[in-house]
Amino acid sequence: MMGVEAVLMMIGLLVALVLLGLHIAVVLALTSMLGILLMMGNMEIAVSMLSRTAYEAIRSHVFIVIPLFILMGDLVSRSGAAGDLYRVCNRALGRLPGRLAVATVAGNAIFAAVTGVSVASAAAFSRIAYPEMRKLGYNKEFAVGAVAGSACLGMLIPPSVLLIIWAVLTEMSVGALFIAGVIPGLLLAALFAGWCVVAAIINPSIAPRAETIDMGKSDRSEIIGAVGILALVALVIGGIWGGLFNPTEAAGFGAIGGLILAYAKGMRAKGIMDAIYNAGRTTAPIMFLLIAAMMYSRLLAMGGAVNYIQDLFLATGGSVIVIIGLMALIWLLLGMIIDSTSIILLTVPIFAPIAMTLGIDPLAFAIFGILVIEAGLLTPPFGLIVYTVKGAITDRDLKLGHIFKGAIPYWVMILGAAIAVIAFPQLANWLPTLGR
């Protein structure tokens, strides 16, 4: 069978099986095997090629970055440092309108830089920030929107698991992608915080001034937690930025730093082992996904599907803006039914080469893609962040509709930031010396 025909058939089968609810990793591996078998006509050759692809993929030193950063985030999260950070941010903001919501955004922005996973931030701040805001009379939708919306920062502010996966699939520099995400991430955090303040000023009923009550001074444990997180951010991001170590080494130092912080916060052998086991449980499915995705990429390359799909996009006669808009629309539609990692694995091997052909800066396109895919975390009916927040909050009166409605302004701001990055690539490629 012709290569392109086999690949297109497998892509159709892949989409159908995903919509039927099969696990994305199993589907990627299965369709890759079938596609190469159809093209080669020999099972032994197909198995040999895919096994070699898997072996080469897992040998990459980039893969070790994921479990180490996840372990760092898990240690920090379980230590209680996220709560310390939130309370310190809250006190530092004084009498700012919507103070607790702004503290949630600030805490999530900093916490994101040690977890790299939005779901972790959503779960942590749902238990920490939402009850405090409700206790002081915050509007339910405004409070939960701040939690869900700002949790998305975890996918953009480095170290981000999605950025690492993007780097693996496109063979880009992990360090360059990390640094590329800094300014867009800070810009987005500033937009979120600004919205919280403006909304509280326009409608004081959603964020009562009762929050100006004295919360006392931070104790020693709180200061250790908050300063420890800031030190970890400086160690990891500052070390990569300053050229002291590469992302793999930064992940190792970050994990050690997380362990020291967890111990300083009172975590001992049992808690540390639980964090290690949980990091392993989180990492294993991601690794399997990446191996399957590398097989999928091999299928696309062998069958010439990327060039075929690229020709289809270019044959539409649309401008660069139209083609990029079409990609964004596909990402948003996929975000309604599958998770962010799966979206990247399915689309980036096809979209990234097309973007390069169109002359789009690869760093800017990567950050644009992550932002649009982030918006999918808040898009109904899937909205992974929304379901995470709902599961973490014990308020029985809180409905999914409240969370989706509260998150709408953040969804709009995320897409606005994505447009800004693609229109002004300098926001992402401001430090070209790291390489691509």
mmCIF file of N, CA, C and O in Angstrom, residues 86-177:
data_model
loop_
_atom_site.group_PDB
_atom_site.id
_atom_site.type_symbol
_atom_site.label_atom_id
_atom_site.label_comp_id
_atom_site.label_asym_id
_atom_site.label_seq_id
_atom_site.Cartn_x
_atom_site.Cartn_y
_atom_site.Cartn_z
ATOM 1 N N TYR A 86 1.186 30.915 49.587
ATOM 2 C CA TYR A 86 -0.085 31.630 49.410
ATOM 3 C C TYR A 86 -0.311 32.641 50.536
ATOM 4 O O TYR A 86 -0.667 33.794 50.295
ATOM 5 N N ARG A 87 -0.062 32.215 51.764
ATOM 6 C CA ARG A 87 -0.306 33.103 52.904
ATOM 7 C C ARG A 87 0.669 34.277 52.932
ATOM 8 O O ARG A 87 0.294 35.403 53.254
ATOM 9 N N VAL A 88 1.913 34.031 52.562
ATOM 10 C CA VAL A 88 2.894 35.117 52.511
ATOM 11 C C VAL A 88 2.527 36.113 51.412
ATOM 12 O O VAL A 88 2.591 37.332 51.614
ATOM 13 N N CYS A 89 2.143 35.611 50.239
ATOM 14 C CA CYS A 89 1.700 36.490 49.144
ATOM 15 C C CYS A 89 0.498 37.310 49.573
ATOM 16 O O CYS A 89 0.408 38.513 49.277
ATOM 17 N N ASN A 90 -0.420 36.695 50.281
ATOM 18 C CA ASN A 90 -1.630 37.368 50.729
ATOM 19 C C ASN A 90 -1.292 38.533 51.651
ATOM 20 O O ASN A 90 -1.810 39.648 51.498
ATOM 21 N N ARG A 91 -0.406 38.301 52.606
ATOM 22 C CA ARG A 91 -0.026 39.370 53.532
ATOM 23 C C ARG A 91 0.723 40.490 52.821
ATOM 24 O O ARG A 91 0.589 41.666 53.164
ATOM 25 N N ALA A 92 1.523 40.135 51.845
ATOM 26 C CA ALA A 92 2.342 41.130 51.146
ATOM 27 C C ALA A 92 1.514 42.092 50.303
ATOM 28 O O ALA A 92 1.978 43.188 49.975
ATOM 29 N N LEU A 93 0.286 41.702 49.952
ATOM 30 C CA LEU A 93 -0.540 42.519 49.051
ATOM 31 C C LEU A 93 -1.325 43.608 49.768
ATOM 32 O O LEU A 93 -1.990 44.414 49.121
ATOM 33 N N GLY A 94 -1.286 43.610 51.101
ATOM 34 C CA GLY A 94 -1.923 44.676 51.857
ATOM 35 C C GLY A 94 -3.409 44.808 51.608
ATOM 36 O O GLY A 94 -4.153 43.826 51.711
ATOM 37 N N ARG A 95 -3.863 46.020 51.244
ATOM 38 C CA ARG A 95 -5.295 46.297 51.071
ATOM 39 C C ARG A 95 -5.703 46.349 49.599
ATOM 40 O O ARG A 95 -6.660 47.020 49.227
ATOM 41 N N LEU A 96 -4.987 45.652 48.756
ATOM 42 C CA LEU A 96 -5.299 45.620 47.328
ATOM 43 C C LEU A 96 -6.678 45.011 47.095
ATOM 44 O O LEU A 96 -7.007 43.965 47.663
ATOM 45 N N PRO A 97 -7.533 45.642 46.260
ATOM 46 C CA PRO A 97 -8.848 45.041 45.961
ATOM 47 C C PRO A 97 -8.693 43.650 45.359
ATOM 48 O O PRO A 97 -7.826 43.421 44.512
ATOM 49 N N GLY A 98 -9.520 42.721 45.806
ATOM 50 C CA GLY A 98 -9.432 41.358 45.303
ATOM 51 C C GLY A 98 -8.149 40.670 45.737
ATOM 52 O O GLY A 98 -7.629 39.812 45.029
ATOM 53 N N ARG A 99 -7.666 41.034 46.929
ATOM 54 C CA ARG A 99 -6.349 40.585 47.382
ATOM 55 C C ARG A 99 -6.170 39.067 47.363
ATOM 56 O O ARG A 99 -5.156 38.551 46.899
ATOM 57 N N LEU A 100 -7.156 38.345 47.852
ATOM 58 C CA LEU A 100 -7.008 36.897 47.927
ATOM 59 C C LEU A 100 -6.930 36.261 46.531
ATOM 60 O O LEU A 100 -6.197 35.298 46.325
ATOM 61 N N ALA A 101 -7.692 36.800 45.590
ATOM 62 C CA ALA A 101 -7.640 36.283 44.218
ATOM 63 C C ALA A 101 -6.279 36.579 43.589
ATOM 64 O O ALA A 101 -5.697 35.726 42.899
ATOM 65 N N VAL A 102 -5.744 37.781 43.834
ATOM 66 C CA VAL A 102 -4.421 38.135 43.311
ATOM 67 C C VAL A 102 -3.354 37.260 43.953
ATOM 68 O O VAL A 102 -2.414 36.805 43.289
ATOM 69 N N ALA A 103 -3.507 36.993 45.257
ATOM 70 C CA ALA A 103 -2.553 36.114 45.948
ATOM 71 C C ALA A 103 -2.600 34.707 45.358
ATOM 72 O O ALA A 103 -1.569 34.027 45.264
ATOM 73 N N THR A 104 -3.782 34.271 44.951
ATOM 74 C CA THR A 104 -3.920 32.955 44.310
ATOM 75 C C THR A 104 -3.158 32.920 42.990
ATOM 76 O O THR A 104 -2.446 31.954 42.694
ATOM 77 N N VAL A 105 -3.292 33.991 42.199
ATOM 78 C CA VAL A 105 -2.572 34.069 40.926
ATOM 79 C C VAL A 105 -1.063 34.100 41.165
ATOM 80 O O VAL A 105 -0.296 33.366 40.521
ATOM 81 N N ALA A 106 -0.627 34.949 42.107
ATOM 82 C CA ALA A 106 0.807 35.059 42.393
ATOM 83 C C ALA A 106 1.364 33.738 42.919
ATOM 84 O O ALA A 106 2.430 33.278 42.496
ATOM 85 N N GLY A 107 0.628 33.121 43.845
ATOM 86 C CA GLY A 107 1.073 31.844 44.392
ATOM 87 C C GLY A 107 1.149 30.767 43.336
ATOM 88 O O GLY A 107 2.108 29.989 43.287
ATOM 89 N N ASN A 108 0.154 30.727 42.458
ATOM 90 C CA ASN A 108 0.142 29.728 41.386
ATOM 91 C C ASN A 108 1.284 29.961 40.400
ATOM 92 O O ASN A 108 1.884 29.009 39.895
ATOM 93 N N ALA A 109 1.579 31.240 40.106
ATOM 94 C CA ALA A 109 2.659 31.551 39.161
ATOM 95 C C ALA A 109 4.002 31.052 39.692
ATOM 96 O O ALA A 109 4.804 30.473 38.953
ATOM 97 N N ILE A 110 4.233 31.271 40.985
ATOM 98 C CA ILE A 110 5.509 30.835 41.571
ATOM 99 C C ILE A 110 5.509 29.326 41.763
ATOM 100 O O ILE A 110 6.499 28.645 41.475
ATOM 101 N N PHE A 111 4.387 28.783 42.237
ATOM 102 C CA PHE A 111 4.285 27.348 42.475
ATOM 103 C C PHE A 111 4.433 26.575 41.174
ATOM 104 O O PHE A 111 4.980 25.466 41.139
ATOM 105 N N ALA A 112 3.948 27.175 40.071
ATOM 106 C CA ALA A 112 4.049 26.525 38.761
ATOM 107 C C ALA A 112 5.494 26.287 38.369
ATOM 108 O O ALA A 112 5.818 25.340 37.638
ATOM 109 N N ALA A 113 6.389 27.171 38.865
ATOM 110 C CA ALA A 113 7.795 27.062 38.497
ATOM 111 C C ALA A 113 8.519 25.929 39.220
ATOM 112 O O ALA A 113 9.686 25.685 38.942
ATOM 113 N N VAL A 114 7.822 25.236 40.130
ATOM 114 C CA VAL A 114 8.443 24.063 40.761
ATOM 115 C C VAL A 114 7.639 22.787 40.539
ATOM 116 O O VAL A 114 8.101 21.705 40.869
ATOM 117 N N THR A 115 6.439 22.908 39.987
ATOM 118 C CA THR A 115 5.641 21.699 39.740
ATOM 119 C C THR A 115 5.649 21.309 38.272
ATOM 120 O O THR A 115 5.826 20.137 37.940
ATOM 121 N N GLY A 116 5.449 22.297 37.381
ATOM 122 C CA GLY A 116 5.439 22.010 35.952
ATOM 123 C C GLY A 116 4.176 21.321 35.472
ATOM 124 O O GLY A 116 4.056 20.979 34.309
ATOM 125 N N VAL A 117 3.219 21.118 36.375
ATOM 126 C CA VAL A 117 1.983 20.421 36.025
ATOM 127 C C VAL A 117 0.807 21.231 36.546
ATOM 128 O O VAL A 117 0.690 21.460 37.751
ATOM 129 N N SER A 118 -0.090 21.675 35.657
ATOM 130 C CA SER A 118 -1.221 22.498 36.058
ATOM 131 C C SER A 118 -2.156 21.776 37.021
ATOM 132 O O SER A 118 -2.732 22.398 37.918
ATOM 133 N N VAL A 119 -2.314 20.482 36.822
ATOM 134 C CA VAL A 119 -3.226 19.721 37.677
ATOM 135 C C VAL A 119 -2.775 19.781 39.136
ATOM 136 O O VAL A 119 -3.597 19.896 40.050
ATOM 137 N N ALA A 120 -1.452 19.723 39.364
ATOM 138 C CA ALA A 120 -0.929 19.793 40.725
ATOM 139 C C ALA A 120 -1.255 21.145 41.359
ATOM 140 O O ALA A 120 -1.668 21.222 42.528
ATOM 141 N N SER A 121 -1.070 22.226 40.598
ATOM 142 C CA SER A 121 -1.381 23.562 41.107
ATOM 143 C C SER A 121 -2.876 23.706 41.381
ATOM 144 O O SER A 121 -3.278 24.278 42.396
ATOM 145 N N ALA A 122 -3.698 23.186 40.476
ATOM 146 C CA ALA A 122 -5.149 23.276 40.648
ATOM 147 C C ALA A 122 -5.598 22.554 41.912
ATOM 148 O O ALA A 122 -6.411 23.071 42.695
ATOM 149 N N ALA A 123 -5.070 21.357 42.131
ATOM 150 C CA ALA A 123 -5.449 20.583 43.305
ATOM 151 C C ALA A 123 -5.003 21.269 44.588
ATOM 152 O O ALA A 123 -5.761 21.343 45.573
ATOM 153 N N ALA A 124 -3.774 21.803 44.586
ATOM 154 C CA ALA A 124 -3.228 22.437 45.796
ATOM 155 C C ALA A 124 -4.011 23.696 46.159
ATOM 156 O O ALA A 124 -4.450 23.858 47.304
ATOM 157 N N PHE A 125 -4.210 24.596 45.195
ATOM 158 C CA PHE A 125 -4.851 25.872 45.508
ATOM 159 C C PHE A 125 -6.368 25.762 45.637
ATOM 160 O O PHE A 125 -6.992 26.640 46.216
ATOM 161 N N SER A 126 -6.951 24.701 45.134
ATOM 162 C CA SER A 126 -8.381 24.472 45.372
ATOM 163 C C SER A 126 -8.623 24.247 46.862
ATOM 164 O O SER A 126 -9.628 24.701 47.426
ATOM 165 N N ARG A 127 -7.692 23.550 47.508
ATOM 166 C CA ARG A 127 -7.838 23.240 48.940
ATOM 167 C C ARG A 127 -7.367 24.388 49.818
ATOM 168 O O ARG A 127 -7.820 24.533 50.951
ATOM 169 N N ILE A 128 -6.445 25.216 49.278
ATOM 170 C CA ILE A 128 -5.855 26.287 50.095
ATOM 171 C C ILE A 128 -6.607 27.605 49.928
ATOM 172 O O ILE A 128 -7.029 28.232 50.911
ATOM 173 N N ALA A 129 -6.753 28.049 48.679
ATOM 174 C CA ALA A 129 -7.254 29.397 48.419
ATOM 175 C C ALA A 129 -8.776 29.498 48.417
ATOM 176 O O ALA A 129 -9.338 30.447 48.969
ATOM 177 N N TYR A 130 -9.455 28.530 47.799
ATOM 178 C CA TYR A 130 -10.913 28.634 47.664
ATOM 179 C C TYR A 130 -11.623 28.735 49.018
ATOM 180 O O TYR A 130 -12.481 29.613 49.201
ATOM 181 N N PRO A 131 -11.298 27.871 49.995
ATOM 182 C CA PRO A 131 -11.985 27.995 51.294
ATOM 183 C C PRO A 131 -11.757 29.356 51.959
ATOM 184 O O PRO A 131 -12.670 29.905 52.582
ATOM 185 N N GLU A 132 -10.542 29.920 51.826
ATOM 186 C CA GLU A 132 -10.260 31.233 52.419
ATOM 187 C C GLU A 132 -11.110 32.317 51.777
ATOM 188 O O GLU A 132 -11.649 33.189 52.458
ATOM 189 N N MET A 133 -11.213 32.285 50.443
ATOM 190 C CA MET A 133 -11.995 33.297 49.748
ATOM 191 C C MET A 133 -13.477 33.190 50.092
ATOM 192 O O MET A 133 -14.150 34.197 50.337
ATOM 193 N N ARG A 134 -13.987 31.985 50.155
ATOM 194 C CA ARG A 134 -15.402 31.803 50.481
ATOM 195 C C ARG A 134 -15.703 32.209 51.920
ATOM 196 O O ARG A 134 -16.760 32.771 52.215
ATOM 197 N N LYS A 135 -14.752 31.947 52.816
ATOM 198 C CA LYS A 135 -14.928 32.291 54.230
ATOM 199 C C LYS A 135 -15.108 33.799 54.410
ATOM 200 O O LYS A 135 -15.842 34.258 55.281
ATOM 201 N N LEU A 136 -14.426 34.576 53.543
ATOM 202 C CA LEU A 136 -14.483 36.030 53.646
ATOM 203 C C LEU A 136 -15.504 36.647 52.695
ATOM 204 O O LEU A 136 -15.508 37.850 52.467
ATOM 205 N N GLY A 137 -16.378 35.823 52.132
ATOM 206 C CA GLY A 137 -17.505 36.344 51.362
ATOM 207 C C GLY A 137 -17.267 36.570 49.891
ATOM 208 O O GLY A 137 -18.043 37.278 49.232
ATOM 209 N N TYR A 138 -16.218 35.979 49.324
ATOM 210 C CA TYR A 138 -15.982 36.111 47.885
ATOM 211 C C TYR A 138 -17.080 35.398 47.099
ATOM 212 O O TYR A 138 -17.577 34.348 47.511
ATOM 213 N N ASN A 139 -17.420 35.986 45.952
ATOM 214 C CA ASN A 139 -18.359 35.345 45.045
ATOM 215 C C ASN A 139 -17.812 33.985 44.608
ATOM 216 O O ASN A 139 -16.626 33.848 44.315
ATOM 217 N N LYS A 140 -18.689 32.988 44.580
ATOM 218 C CA LYS A 140 -18.265 31.615 44.291
ATOM 219 C C LYS A 140 -17.586 31.497 42.926
ATOM 220 O O LYS A 140 -16.507 30.906 42.805
ATOM 221 N N GLU A 141 -18.192 32.067 41.889
ATOM 222 C CA GLU A 141 -17.632 31.951 40.547
ATOM 223 C C GLU A 141 -16.313 32.714 40.419
ATOM 224 O O GLU A 141 -15.368 32.248 39.778
ATOM 225 N N PHE A 142 -16.232 33.874 41.058
ATOM 226 C CA PHE A 142 -15.003 34.663 41.004
ATOM 227 C C PHE A 142 -13.859 33.925 41.708
ATOM 228 O O PHE A 142 -12.734 33.874 41.205
ATOM 229 N N ALA A 143 -14.161 33.335 42.842
ATOM 230 C CA ALA A 143 -13.141 32.618 43.615
ATOM 231 C C ALA A 143 -12.629 31.392 42.875
ATOM 232 O O ALA A 143 -11.416 31.180 42.728
ATOM 233 N N VAL A 144 -13.551 30.578 42.387
ATOM 234 C CA VAL A 144 -13.140 29.333 41.735
ATOM 235 C C VAL A 144 -12.518 29.613 40.364
ATOM 236 O O VAL A 144 -11.643 28.880 39.905
ATOM 237 N N GLY A 145 -12.938 30.713 39.725
ATOM 238 C CA GLY A 145 -12.335 31.096 38.453
ATOM 239 C C GLY A 145 -10.869 31.463 38.621
ATOM 240 O O GLY A 145 -10.033 31.106 37.790
ATOM 241 N N ALA A 146 -10.553 32.176 39.718
ATOM 242 C CA ALA A 146 -9.155 32.544 39.984
ATOM 243 C C ALA A 146 -8.296 31.306 40.189
ATOM 244 O O ALA A 146 -7.152 31.241 39.726
ATOM 245 N N VAL A 147 -8.842 30.317 40.877
ATOM 246 C CA VAL A 147 -8.094 29.078 41.125
ATOM 247 C C VAL A 147 -7.865 28.311 39.826
ATOM 248 O O VAL A 147 -6.738 27.927 39.496
ATOM 249 N N ALA A 148 -8.937 28.072 39.079
ATOM 250 C CA ALA A 148 -8.844 27.277 37.857
ATOM 251 C C ALA A 148 -8.040 27.994 36.774
ATOM 252 O O ALA A 148 -7.197 27.387 36.099
ATOM 253 N N GLY A 149 -8.285 29.292 36.601
ATOM 254 C CA GLY A 149 -7.595 30.035 35.553
ATOM 255 C C GLY A 149 -6.097 30.126 35.791
ATOM 256 O O GLY A 149 -5.292 29.852 34.898
ATOM 257 N N SER A 150 -5.703 30.491 37.017
ATOM 258 C CA SER A 150 -4.275 30.667 37.286
ATOM 259 C C SER A 150 -3.528 29.342 37.334
ATOM 260 O O SER A 150 -2.306 29.311 37.146
ATOM 261 N N ALA A 151 -4.231 28.235 37.547
ATOM 262 C CA ALA A 151 -3.569 26.920 37.544
ATOM 263 C C ALA A 151 -2.966 26.607 36.182
ATOM 264 O O ALA A 151 -1.991 25.852 36.091
ATOM 265 N N CYS A 152 -3.524 27.191 35.125
ATOM 266 C CA CYS A 152 -3.010 26.941 33.770
ATOM 267 C C CYS A 152 -1.585 27.448 33.590
ATOM 268 O O CYS A 152 -0.895 27.037 32.649
ATOM 269 N N LEU A 153 -1.136 28.326 34.475
ATOM 270 C CA LEU A 153 0.222 28.848 34.371
ATOM 271 C C LEU A 153 1.262 27.737 34.494
ATOM 272 O O LEU A 153 2.386 27.873 34.019
ATOM 273 N N GLY A 154 0.887 26.632 35.127
ATOM 274 C CA GLY A 154 1.810 25.515 35.305
ATOM 275 C C GLY A 154 2.259 24.893 34.004
ATOM 276 O O GLY A 154 3.324 24.263 33.941
ATOM 277 N N MET A 155 1.481 25.039 32.945
ATOM 278 C CA MET A 155 1.841 24.462 31.661
ATOM 279 C C MET A 155 2.763 25.363 30.845
ATOM 280 O O MET A 155 3.292 24.951 29.820
ATOM 281 N N LEU A 156 2.944 26.613 31.292
ATOM 282 C CA LEU A 156 3.737 27.558 30.519
ATOM 283 C C LEU A 156 4.999 27.986 31.240
ATOM 284 O O LEU A 156 6.085 27.998 30.671
ATOM 285 N N ILE A 157 4.862 28.344 32.519
ATOM 286 C CA ILE A 157 6.026 28.789 33.275
ATOM 287 C C ILE A 157 6.926 27.592 33.547
ATOM 288 O O ILE A 157 6.492 26.578 34.075
ATOM 289 N N PRO A 158 8.199 27.678 33.157
ATOM 290 C CA PRO A 158 9.088 26.519 33.298
ATOM 291 C C PRO A 158 9.398 26.219 34.774
ATOM 292 O O PRO A 158 9.365 27.131 35.602
ATOM 293 N N PRO A 159 9.709 24.936 35.063
ATOM 294 C CA PRO A 159 9.794 23.796 34.148
ATOM 295 C C PRO A 159 8.424 23.194 33.888
ATOM 296 O O PRO A 159 7.737 22.796 34.820
ATOM 297 N N SER A 160 8.020 23.160 32.641
ATOM 298 C CA SER A 160 6.712 22.651 32.256
ATOM 299 C C SER A 160 6.853 21.298 31.562
ATOM 300 O O SER A 160 7.680 21.141 30.660
ATOM 301 N N VAL A 161 6.046 20.341 31.981
ATOM 302 C CA VAL A 161 6.073 19.016 31.366
ATOM 303 C C VAL A 161 5.695 19.103 29.888
ATOM 304 O O VAL A 161 6.287 18.429 29.037
ATOM 305 N N LEU A 162 4.723 19.954 29.557
ATOM 306 C CA LEU A 162 4.320 20.089 28.163
ATOM 307 C C LEU A 162 5.452 20.650 27.302
ATOM 308 O O LEU A 162 5.639 20.240 26.151
ATOM 309 N N LEU A 163 6.210 21.601 27.843
ATOM 310 C CA LEU A 163 7.347 22.144 27.093
ATOM 311 C C LEU A 163 8.408 21.075 26.854
ATOM 312 O O LEU A 163 9.033 21.021 25.793
ATOM 313 N N ILE A 164 8.612 20.212 27.853
ATOM 314 C CA ILE A 164 9.589 19.127 27.697
ATOM 315 C C ILE A 164 9.127 18.161 26.610
ATOM 316 O O ILE A 164 9.914 17.737 25.755
ATOM 317 N N ILE A 165 7.843 17.808 26.637
ATOM 318 C CA ILE A 165 7.303 16.898 25.623
ATOM 319 C C ILE A 165 7.411 17.519 24.234
ATOM 320 O O ILE A 165 7.779 16.842 23.262
ATOM 321 N N TRP A 166 7.110 18.809 24.127
ATOM 322 C CA TRP A 166 7.231 19.505 22.835
ATOM 323 C C TRP A 166 8.679 19.439 22.350
ATOM 324 O O TRP A 166 8.946 19.183 21.166
ATOM 325 N N ALA A 167 9.628 19.662 23.262
ATOM 326 C CA ALA A 167 11.040 19.627 22.899
ATOM 327 C C ALA A 167 11.464 18.241 22.410
ATOM 328 O O ALA A 167 12.210 18.110 21.440
ATOM 329 N N VAL A 168 10.970 17.195 23.078
ATOM 330 C CA VAL A 168 11.306 15.829 22.673
ATOM 331 C C VAL A 168 10.795 15.536 21.272
ATOM 332 O O VAL A 168 11.509 14.974 20.430
ATOM 333 N N LEU A 169 9.562 15.928 20.985
ATOM 334 C CA LEU A 169 8.944 15.623 19.688
ATOM 335 C C LEU A 169 9.576 16.406 18.542
ATOM 336 O O LEU A 169 9.629 15.913 17.410
ATOM 337 N N THR A 170 10.014 17.628 18.821
ATOM 338 C CA THR A 170 10.538 18.492 17.752
ATOM 339 C C THR A 170 12.052 18.578 17.749
ATOM 340 O O THR A 170 12.626 19.263 16.898
ATOM 341 N N GLU A 171 12.701 17.903 18.702
ATOM 342 C CA GLU A 171 14.162 17.931 18.844
ATOM 343 C C GLU A 171 14.683 19.347 19.039
ATOM 344 O O GLU A 171 15.766 19.707 18.570
ATOM 345 N N MET A 172 13.908 20.161 19.771
ATOM 346 C CA MET A 172 14.339 21.504 20.126
ATOM 347 C C MET A 172 15.044 21.464 21.481
ATOM 348 O O MET A 172 14.969 20.476 22.206
ATOM 349 N N SER A 173 15.708 22.554 21.822
ATOM 350 C CA SER A 173 16.391 22.659 23.109
ATOM 351 C C SER A 173 15.379 22.862 24.232
ATOM 352 O O SER A 173 14.550 23.780 24.174
ATOM 353 N N VAL A 174 15.444 21.998 25.249
ATOM 354 C CA VAL A 174 14.557 22.154 26.405
ATOM 355 C C VAL A 174 14.836 23.480 27.103
ATOM 356 O O VAL A 174 13.915 24.208 27.490
ATOM 357 N N GLY A 175 16.119 23.820 27.254
ATOM 358 C CA GLY A 175 16.483 25.076 27.903
ATOM 359 C C GLY A 175 15.940 26.286 27.167
ATOM 360 O O GLY A 175 15.439 27.230 27.785
ATOM 361 N N ALA A 176 16.030 26.262 25.832
ATOM 362 C CA ALA A 176 15.515 27.387 25.040
ATOM 363 C C ALA A 176 14.007 27.530 25.207
ATOM 364 O O ALA A 176 13.485 28.649 25.342
ATOM 365 N N LEU A 177 13.291 26.412 25.225
ATOM 366 C CA LEU A 177 11.843 26.465 25.420
ATOM 367 C C LEU A 177 11.489 26.950 26.819
ATOM 368 O O LEU A 177 10.511 27.688 27.005
#
